[in-house]
Amino acid sequence: MPESKSAKRRFRVRLRFKFSLIVAFLVALMGMLTLVFFSTMSNALWEEHRQKGLTLAGGLAVNCESLILLNNVAGVYSLLQNAREGDREVVYSFVLDKEGNVLAHTFEGGFPSPLLKAVRHAKKGEIAEKELETEEGLLTDMCAPVMGGEIGEVHLGLSKVFVAGRIADTRNSLLLVTGLVLATGLATSYLFGSYITKPLVELAEAADRIGKGEFDQRISVVSNDEVGLLALAFNRMSRELDQTMRQIGEAREELQKAHDELEERVKDRTLELAIATREMEAFSYSVSHDLRTPLRGIDGFSLAVMEDYGDKLDDTGRDYLRRIRSGCVKMGALIDDLLTLSRITRSQMNKEPVDLSQIAVSVAAALQEGAPDRKVEFVIEPGLRIFGDASLLHAAMTNLLGNAFKFTRYREGARIEFGAAAVKKRKIFYVRDNGAGFDMQYSDKLFGAFQRLHTGTEFEGTGIGLATVKRIIHRHGGDIWATGAPGEGATFNFTLEGC
Ligand SMILES: Nc1ncnc2c1ncn2[C@@H]1O[C@H](COP(=O)(O)OP(=O)(O)OP(=O)(O)O)[C@@H](O)[C@H]1O
Ligand SMILES: [Mg+2]
């Protein structure tokens, strides 16, 4: 069964169950009250039965007094007969004289002599009672003394069956009423439960549909009570929600349109930019390339002037010529660097597994070989393998380690490290040195072409190395940044795609 359906059923059952529980509680309360009422009433009936016996027996004893004294047996008999016929509860009555002989009685088939033994006899001033089991059923025998028992006693048999019958009738009526109340209560609670839960279930189903995105929901307002109020509020809410969602939808559409337009424009601009960049690169490549020939001419002819006419020039002339030639060398180096940078951007990438640690070791060995008189400690973490273009990565490592080697030149105990640190599941490679360092406020300039933070007399270079490294790292889907402080060394960090 889907979750919402079972939740609905549970909800329905619970509410009805609660109603039934309240009704059951009220019925149980009523049942208890009825029980108390019944027990009080039955006690009262028994007490009434007893009081009636006492009154009747006492009255008979008083009335018999003169008749016995006058020895009027017929009178006594008629008195007894009247008493029996006057009340349905009276089963029998009889009078004993002072010797205990039966003077008169109301038994139609003759006096049952065992009765004399079964009953209790009166004591002076007191009416004796005894419960007897007879053929007519259970009864109470009341014995009242006549003249304090001096001239006889009167007995009156009162049927208990009659009283018990009245009590049973009352009990049955009470049971019937209680049963009817219970049935009515349960039926009412069921119907009331349905009446209450039906609109609530309708409400829950509509809310469900809203949850599924159908915002325009209306439910019928069937009553003008709190549930009706709830239905009204729900309808208002769903109308407003529908309106708001429509507005959001329209706004989203407009936003999407603007976004698409922007994306289209960015695509166009990117294409234009790519074309412009390509043209620029082609232009700078051809310019650099074409500059070489005239430069070679200037260098060659200034050498010829130096060799052929050097002796005809004075010292100043010869110095000018030397300066021209050293400018040519510098310009040649610049052109070479520009061509390298351009080649790196345009060259085809050949990706393969590359051991960066191995590259670092071979670059360090070459640097060391180029300056055998320098003492530099290289610390290279082994086994740093990645997937990339071996020759481009070799060029990048040469630039970074070359810089570290160059900028530790005036440092006693120079130390250069290469390694990687794991940060948030990514590897960050680093080249660290304890050389000249740099001012962090210019850190964003480092990677621009021909940007240098140190003078050429202090540290030679054209300022193209880090621009080349940055392009190589970008072509490998990574990023590069540097940290450092003047006199405290520098650290160049970079990431690579897939590491
Ligand atoms: N390890 C380093 N320590 C201190 N400064 C550095 C370091 N590496 C680079 N720099 C600074 O960044 C500038 C740019 O470096 P880059 O490698 O691009 O140029 P270069 O080394 O001066 O010349 P080139 O590499 O073209 O021969 C350097 O001139 C220097 O000021
Ligand atoms: Mg450099």
GROMACS .gro file of C-alpha atoms in nm, residues 287-288 291-292 294-295 298 324-338 462:
model
   23
  287VAL     CA    1   5.672   3.850  -3.550
  288SER     CA    2   5.917   3.674  -3.315
  291LEU     CA    3   6.251   3.939  -3.592
  292ARG     CA    4   6.525   3.677  -3.578
  294PRO     CA    5   6.714   4.121  -3.895
  295LEU     CA    6   6.849   4.065  -3.544
  298ILE     CA    7   7.245   4.349  -3.678
  324ILE     CA    8   7.472   4.670  -2.950
  325ARG     CA    9   7.592   4.309  -2.949
  326SER     CA   10   7.488   4.242  -2.585
  327GLY     CA   11   7.142   4.393  -2.667
  328CYS     CA   12   7.121   4.151  -2.960
  329VAL     CA   13   7.196   3.857  -2.727
  330LYS     CA   14   6.924   3.969  -2.483
  331MET     CA   15   6.676   4.023  -2.762
  332GLY     CA   16   6.759   3.679  -2.904
  333ALA     CA   17   6.686   3.523  -2.565
  334LEU     CA   18   6.355   3.714  -2.547
  335ILE     CA   19   6.255   3.594  -2.892
  336ASP     CA   20   6.344   3.235  -2.796
  337ASP     CA   21   6.134   3.256  -2.481
  338LEU     CA   22   5.839   3.406  -2.672
  462THR     CA   23   6.331   3.753  -1.907
   0.00000   0.00000   0.00000
